Amino acid sequence: LPPLLSSPLLSSPLLSSPLPLLSSPPSPLLSSSPLLSSPLLSSPLLSSPLLSPFVSSPLLSSLLSSPLSYPLSFLFHFSQRFTTVVPESCMLILLGLVLGGIVLLTSKKQLYQLEPGLFFLFLLPTIVGDAGYFMPARLFFDNLGAILLSDVSLCSDQKVQAGLMEFLLFGALISAVDPVAVLAVFEEVHVNETLFIIVFGESLLNDAVTVVLYKVYMSFVEVGPENVQTADYFKGVASFLIVSIGGTMVGLIFAALLAFITRFTKKVRIIEPLLVFLMVYLAYLTAELFSLSAILSMTFCGIGCNKYVEANISQKSRTTVKYTMKTLASIAETIIFIFLGISAVDKSKWAWDTGLISCTLIFIFVFRALGVVMQTWVLNWFRLVPLDKIDQVVMSYGGLRGAVAFALVVLLDAERVPAKDYFVATTIIVVFFTVMFQGLTIKPLVNWLKVPRATNRKPTINEEIHERAFDHCLTAVEDIAGLNGYHHWRDKWEQFDKNYLSKLLLRKSVYRKSELWEVYQKINIRDAISVIDQGGNVLTSARLSLPSMASRASFPEVTNVTNYLRENGSGVCLDLQVIDNVPGAKVEEESETHHFLAGNLYKPRRRQTLHDSGDHERQDREIFQRNMKSRMETFKTTRHKRHSHKKDRSQKKRRGSDVKEQDLNDKPRRNVSWQDKDPVVVPVESEDEKGEHLEPEKEEDVGITFVARKVPDTPKERPKSVPAGLEVCQSPSVAPPSPTCSERNLPWKGGIGTLPVCVSMEATKIIPIDLQQAWNQSISSLESLASPPGPVEPLHPRVSALSRLGGQRPVSYSGSGVSGSGFGSRGAGSIVAQGIARFEFPPGGEEKDEEEGALSDQEQELQPLMSSSVRPPGPPPPPPLAQGLGRRRNPCVYLRSLVTAPPPGSEPLARSRGPTQL
Amino acid sequence: MGSTNSTLSKIPNVEELMQETGFTPAHIVRLYDRFEALDKEKTGHLRPQDFGAINRLAMNPIGDRIIGAFFSPGQETVDFHSFVRILAHFRPADKKHPKDPSMPEPVNSRTSKLKFAFQLYDQDKDGKISRAELLQVLRSMLEMQVTEEQLESIADRTIQEADLDKDDAISFEEFRKSLEKVNIDHKMSIRFLR
């Protein structure tokens, strides 16, 4: 009887009794011998010299090669010509070839090899973990059917290649589409996301299929083809199912475990990232231990835990996890490709056979294409948006083979498979061919076929709004038509998730935050602080016409410009050209609106991501209440009055120049609004988006005095930017010598005159009582910021005294002063902006600083300014330099004086002192 | 199949309906079942209250508008034929049959999908989305915490962006233009079960 089950590869008791194994804790298994006998597992991980192989050559060399390769990959990234034509992976392989050649020349023996142990234990997990953790879960599951199908069918294609068992084996391993290669190439090509997810997801799951098929065929080969019985084939299929499903289960179990653990790490935030890495990696190792599909396990662990973990861990941990994972993954990727190149040079492993190689290449193409066509044909029966021919071409062309196949083929036992050398050679050629040739040509191909790319174009606001409306519309129509096939299970899952999983896995504070008064208060405190912070920034920028908007960091710009426009329409003398001339402004404004919309639009049920179940509830409640209200209103027309009245008022507000009243009306509301918005789990995507938005702005900053500062994120950077700001203060030459006319005019539009008064108004009157604590806390935080370390120490008490004296008002002043000068670092522009913000004060302002009651005096002084908020812009200054300088200086001094009150009149002194004071 | 045929025979002019909407018999039967389920009093007509009874619709911020879209002006009820006709807007466009120029534009064309969306905004049916109308929709779609002022600036911005003829309103043409780059077929289609 063919001892199939006792063959080393399948010898683990898994096949015969998988369940007890799975349920038993892993620790005893570590020592159990039958598992260890499987060569794939035993090689590096569990055998006694566990660490030796890694400590010696591969790890060392990887350490050596990564610093070397990194600058190079940087180089590729930055040199435009290369990156547009050659994918990075190709370059890395070439580099590996060169390196390998050098090593071979010098030492005659290849020292560094891509060893399967290293690959499977360290390199692959990092890449897969990264991919799994950040995989857009929704897309993945939407396309899961496609992925699964394509996967299985494509892998089995290769069987036809040859009758021999060896060829079956080879077919299995060579047909694996490699996640690493696909990721590397497709990410650079920017195909649309559906295509990307399908191909990439397929390649991820491929691992399961490939490894299992590989093992099955391996055992067949060992047994000998003539001994294989029909039942064994079924056992093979069964083992495939067990391996893939088991791997998934392991991953999910670990995901739940991880999520559950992170529930309790509130006190030990520092270990959160570590936990994430460890658990995900543990999922990988455990699956590997059971001979289950490790990649599947890891992927599903990442996908599964992402939602809960992201909600549980702190923002800092989130950032750490994100960047560490990305870094590790790209390091691993680099190393893999370089190793591939290096090991290809070593001739001792090769045995060239042209026929085999060419046949393999042809077969790969043919079967891949065949499989894709067949499977999409089946799929299109079920898809809303069918995959068309072009997609199919790209899918089949995108089947890059890579390191997985290579590692598997190297793993072959030369004694059992005599043709191993041929296989190795062929695999290397195939990998090279697919990565190099296809990788190189896929971009032109995609261009030529006009495959819809992933658009970096930001949707316009119209599109954003309308699309959201469409989504709601579709949801409603689905409800009306009583169709629940497509989203039925998704909804079911969401219910389950909301009712059980989230309760179990999410922190209480995250899950029921809205109900907890303490949390509410905490958030209020934070809000108040950020209000002050942003108030400061607003002052700095001097662009904000409505200080009431300050509380919503992302919003001021929008209101701002639209207000300009409106005022313009109402005949106020404002030069709109100036705004249009500033290239950054419009873009920025738009992106701000996007953020705002993205944050505040109701999400339709079907588009609900897994991320925000807590939010969902609130949303449902809100909408429900609103709908009910509106229905009520149709019955009771009396209610309508109130509504329209409100509207009228707001309209009046809008046009009126009485900013004070507006402020009063808006402030409390806004404060409340913050409370809800902030603590909500921030999905990773939005973070990314933000990053994208901000980066270009930074560049724009340089030339424009329009101070495209990043109001939202500045508060975080405060400590850093303060010293930088000092630098700017110290060297006035940094500031642009002569601001252009437009630059000068811009801040005018903000109605500068009104600004400080408004801030003070909001400070005195609008802070609700329950926010007092918050204010106090923020005062103290500002004080600590304002308190200078060295010589100015004696001045500091005065600030606090002032703040106590004048109630809240001075605080907001000092806050703005501090952050204002602190953020001078944003660029020279902001200094100018400060200057402009201030320059309309009478020159006497400086002297006033000396007086104890300076602030109240100023306010009186400002009063007339405020009432005439629509003053025409100042005439373009004929002697620009002198005036500009004067303007720039005054405000600086003025602002600083609010905080630390330097000796008046002595401008150079003040400037030189600036740094120390701050 | 037998039950399909018997249901179909209950519906008058079913052939015509299928021709017009492009639904298959299976679709029609399915929708008919749904229609009957909604029509609690078995009058053969649906009233707004019948739609209101759908729980999830109450959770939909623009649910009322969509219900309204089912009723042609002046009518209090909707019969099965118009019900199906409205739903046919959301049928994905079929690529296999190229457009027959002699036929009138199918109800699931891009334009008619857009028209449907447009009328959700344009409540007074003057062919323009005015600022007030846009504000209403925005108000219902944005969360409570958004202030009136912010709403207004969004509305202004939106109109400003789409408004080509500077009449401070969005006409259908402008609406279409502003969504030119959007794959409407994708975004406004539901996969009706077979």
Tab-separated table of C-alpha atoms in Angstrom, chain B:
chain	number	residue	atom	x	y	z
B	1	MET	CA	-41.241	28.087	-14.616
B	2	GLY	CA	-44.879	27.293	-14.145
B	3	SER	CA	-45.206	29.757	-11.308
B	4	THR	CA	-43.394	32.342	-13.358
B	5	ASN	CA	-45.848	32.018	-16.144
B	6	SER	CA	-48.845	32.124	-13.901
B	7	THR	CA	-47.587	35.280	-12.215
B	8	LEU	CA	-46.830	36.855	-15.523
B	9	SER	CA	-50.272	36.160	-16.760
B	10	LYS	CA	-51.662	38.126	-13.862
B	11	ILE	CA	-49.927	41.268	-15.030
B	12	PRO	CA	-51.593	43.083	-17.865
B	13	ASN	CA	-49.493	44.154	-20.795
B	14	VAL	CA	-46.514	42.333	-19.458
B	15	GLU	CA	-44.891	41.948	-22.827
B	16	GLU	CA	-44.960	45.623	-23.422
B	17	LEU	CA	-43.541	46.289	-20.014
B	18	MET	CA	-40.673	43.921	-20.545
B	19	GLN	CA	-40.000	45.409	-23.902
B	20	GLU	CA	-39.905	48.850	-22.464
B	21	THR	CA	-37.849	48.208	-19.395
B	22	GLY	CA	-35.660	45.398	-20.570
B	23	PHE	CA	-36.404	43.270	-17.541
B	24	THR	CA	-36.543	39.557	-17.991
B	25	PRO	CA	-39.642	37.628	-16.968
B	26	ALA	CA	-37.831	36.478	-13.855
B	27	HIS	CA	-37.149	40.062	-12.910
B	28	ILE	CA	-40.729	41.002	-13.446
B	29	VAL	CA	-41.980	38.186	-11.327
B	30	ARG	CA	-39.628	39.055	-8.589
B	31	LEU	CA	-40.590	42.675	-8.655
B	32	TYR	CA	-44.222	41.741	-8.751
B	33	ASP	CA	-43.841	39.710	-5.611
B	34	ARG	CA	-42.180	42.625	-3.982
B	35	PHE	CA	-44.860	44.945	-5.166
B	36	GLU	CA	-47.518	42.767	-3.681
B	37	ALA	CA	-45.635	42.533	-0.443
B	38	LEU	CA	-45.506	46.290	-0.222
B	39	ASP	CA	-49.096	46.655	-1.213
B	40	LYS	CA	-50.540	45.593	2.084
B	41	GLU	CA	-54.111	46.433	1.284
B	42	LYS	CA	-54.046	44.708	-2.064
B	43	THR	CA	-55.338	47.679	-3.965
B	44	GLY	CA	-52.944	47.245	-6.822
B	45	HIS	CA	-51.504	50.615	-6.049
B	46	LEU	CA	-48.834	51.814	-3.703
B	47	ARG	CA	-49.238	54.908	-1.655
B	48	PRO	CA	-46.462	56.906	-0.044
B	49	GLN	CA	-47.323	55.337	3.271
B	50	ASP	CA	-46.602	51.929	1.834
B	51	PHE	CA	-43.114	53.040	1.012
B	52	GLY	CA	-42.820	54.665	4.367
B	53	ALA	CA	-43.398	51.312	5.953
B	54	ILE	CA	-40.029	50.111	4.717
B	55	ASN	CA	-37.950	50.428	7.803
B	56	ARG	CA	-34.644	51.043	6.241
B	57	LEU	CA	-35.935	53.862	4.157
B	58	ALA	CA	-36.438	55.840	7.303
B	59	MET	CA	-32.724	55.565	7.828
B	60	ASN	CA	-32.007	56.970	4.440
B	61	PRO	CA	-31.313	60.662	4.407
B	62	ILE	CA	-32.888	61.206	1.040
B	63	GLY	CA	-35.380	58.402	1.315
B	64	ASP	CA	-38.342	60.726	1.159
B	65	ARG	CA	-37.139	62.214	-2.048
B	66	ILE	CA	-36.725	58.838	-3.605
B	67	ILE	CA	-40.198	57.862	-2.561
B	68	GLY	CA	-41.348	61.078	-4.103
B	69	ALA	CA	-39.643	60.161	-7.341
B	70	PHE	CA	-41.945	57.200	-7.706
B	71	PHE	CA	-44.984	59.384	-7.846
B	72	SER	CA	-45.571	61.449	-10.883
B	73	PRO	CA	-46.843	64.917	-10.021
B	74	GLY	CA	-50.401	65.112	-8.953
B	75	GLN	CA	-50.754	61.417	-8.397
B	76	GLU	CA	-51.205	59.838	-5.049
B	77	THR	CA	-50.545	56.284	-6.025
B	78	VAL	CA	-48.257	54.274	-8.206
B	79	ASP	CA	-49.236	51.120	-10.016
B	80	PHE	CA	-47.053	48.199	-10.867
B	81	HIS	CA	-46.151	49.416	-14.293
B	82	SER	CA	-44.802	52.731	-13.205
B	83	PHE	CA	-43.147	51.038	-10.277
B	84	VAL	CA	-41.221	48.807	-12.625
B	85	ARG	CA	-40.504	51.668	-14.951
B	86	ILE	CA	-38.912	53.661	-12.197
B	87	LEU	CA	-36.843	50.740	-11.073
B	88	ALA	CA	-35.716	50.143	-14.608
B	89	HIS	CA	-33.621	53.264	-14.323
B	90	PHE	CA	-31.264	51.285	-12.215
B	91	ARG	CA	-30.831	48.379	-14.497
B	92	PRO	CA	-27.250	48.182	-15.643
B	93	ALA	CA	-26.813	49.119	-19.231
B	94	ASP	CA	-26.481	46.112	-21.427
B	95	LYS	CA	-23.435	46.211	-23.559
B	96	LYS	CA	-24.234	43.255	-25.691
B	97	HIS	CA	-26.979	44.897	-27.626
B	98	PRO	CA	-25.647	47.942	-29.332
B	99	LYS	CA	-27.938	50.872	-29.443
B	100	ASP	CA	-30.718	50.587	-31.894
B	101	PRO	CA	-31.070	54.028	-33.351
B	102	SER	CA	-34.658	53.475	-34.301
B	103	MET	CA	-35.639	52.686	-30.739
B	104	PRO	CA	-36.255	55.434	-28.255
B	105	GLU	CA	-33.518	55.852	-25.725
B	106	PRO	CA	-33.729	53.045	-23.178
B	107	VAL	CA	-34.783	53.934	-19.701
B	108	ASN	CA	-31.508	52.797	-18.267
B	109	SER	CA	-29.320	54.971	-20.424
B	110	ARG	CA	-26.834	57.283	-18.913
B	111	THR	CA	-28.950	60.297	-19.590
B	112	SER	CA	-32.054	58.925	-18.016
B	113	LYS	CA	-30.137	57.758	-14.992
B	114	LEU	CA	-28.826	61.243	-14.639
B	115	LYS	CA	-32.275	62.671	-15.166
B	116	PHE	CA	-33.540	60.584	-12.344
B	117	ALA	CA	-30.810	61.809	-10.061
B	118	PHE	CA	-31.373	65.339	-11.188
B	119	GLN	CA	-35.019	65.302	-10.317
B	120	LEU	CA	-34.138	64.189	-6.822
B	121	TYR	CA	-32.565	67.568	-6.406
B	122	ASP	CA	-34.916	69.545	-8.535
B	123	GLN	CA	-38.011	69.360	-6.408
B	124	ASP	CA	-39.890	72.238	-7.980
B	125	LYS	CA	-39.327	70.764	-11.429
B	126	ASP	CA	-38.149	73.962	-13.022
B	127	GLY	CA	-35.220	72.210	-14.650
B	128	LYS	CA	-32.705	73.816	-12.401
B	129	ILE	CA	-31.164	73.003	-9.109
B	130	SER	CA	-31.357	76.243	-7.285
B	131	ARG	CA	-29.221	77.137	-4.392
B	132	ALA	CA	-32.047	76.518	-1.977
B	133	GLU	CA	-32.720	73.098	-3.424
B	134	LEU	CA	-29.138	72.120	-3.207
B	135	LEU	CA	-29.014	73.352	0.324
B	136	GLN	CA	-31.954	71.192	1.242
B	137	VAL	CA	-30.314	68.083	-0.075
B	138	LEU	CA	-27.062	68.952	1.551
B	139	ARG	CA	-28.751	69.616	4.801
B	140	SER	CA	-30.294	66.215	4.799
B	141	MET	CA	-27.123	64.470	3.708
B	142	LEU	CA	-24.680	66.146	6.016
B	143	GLU	CA	-24.467	65.384	9.626
B	144	MET	CA	-26.110	67.503	12.237
B	145	GLN	CA	-22.901	68.933	13.474
B	146	VAL	CA	-22.342	70.864	10.329
B	147	THR	CA	-23.416	74.393	10.781
B	148	GLU	CA	-25.706	76.242	8.494
B	149	GLU	CA	-22.916	78.486	7.484
B	150	GLN	CA	-20.719	75.644	6.420
B	151	LEU	CA	-23.591	74.159	4.514
B	152	GLU	CA	-24.011	77.358	2.671
B	153	SER	CA	-20.447	77.673	1.734
B	154	ILE	CA	-20.447	74.138	0.443
B	155	ALA	CA	-23.533	74.843	-1.580
B	156	ASP	CA	-22.030	77.997	-2.940
B	157	ARG	CA	-18.898	76.235	-3.823
B	158	THR	CA	-20.783	73.449	-5.541
B	159	ILE	CA	-22.859	75.771	-7.591
B	160	GLN	CA	-19.923	77.918	-8.426
B	161	GLU	CA	-18.090	74.873	-9.650
B	162	ALA	CA	-20.827	73.533	-11.839
B	163	ASP	CA	-22.510	76.723	-12.876
B	164	LEU	CA	-21.370	77.537	-16.350
B	165	ASP	CA	-23.853	80.190	-17.341
B	166	LYS	CA	-23.616	82.034	-14.046
B	167	ASP	CA	-27.280	81.963	-13.267
B	168	ASP	CA	-26.610	80.748	-9.755
B	169	ALA	CA	-28.309	77.450	-10.391
B	170	ILE	CA	-27.381	74.129	-11.911
B	171	SER	CA	-29.237	73.191	-15.020
B	172	PHE	CA	-29.429	69.617	-16.196
B	173	GLU	CA	-26.808	70.275	-18.791
B	174	GLU	CA	-24.480	71.624	-16.176
B	175	PHE	CA	-25.290	68.735	-13.933
B	176	ARG	CA	-24.364	66.343	-16.685
B	177	LYS	CA	-21.168	68.202	-17.390
B	178	SER	CA	-20.091	68.187	-13.805
B	179	LEU	CA	-20.492	64.432	-13.694
B	180	GLU	CA	-18.916	63.809	-17.039
B	181	LYS	CA	-16.003	61.898	-15.613
B	182	VAL	CA	-18.080	59.696	-13.404
B	183	ASN	CA	-18.984	56.243	-14.488
B	184	ILE	CA	-22.694	56.650	-14.088
B	185	ASP	CA	-23.395	53.192	-15.338
B	186	HIS	CA	-21.367	51.904	-12.484
B	187	LYS	CA	-22.631	54.205	-9.822
B	188	MET	CA	-26.290	54.174	-10.640
B	189	SER	CA	-26.919	50.524	-11.274
B	190	ILE	CA	-28.132	47.686	-9.182
B	191	ARG	CA	-27.682	44.097	-10.019
B	192	PHE	CA	-31.221	42.868	-10.185
B	193	LEU	CA	-31.485	39.284	-9.255
B	194	ARG	CA	-32.440	36.913	-11.906
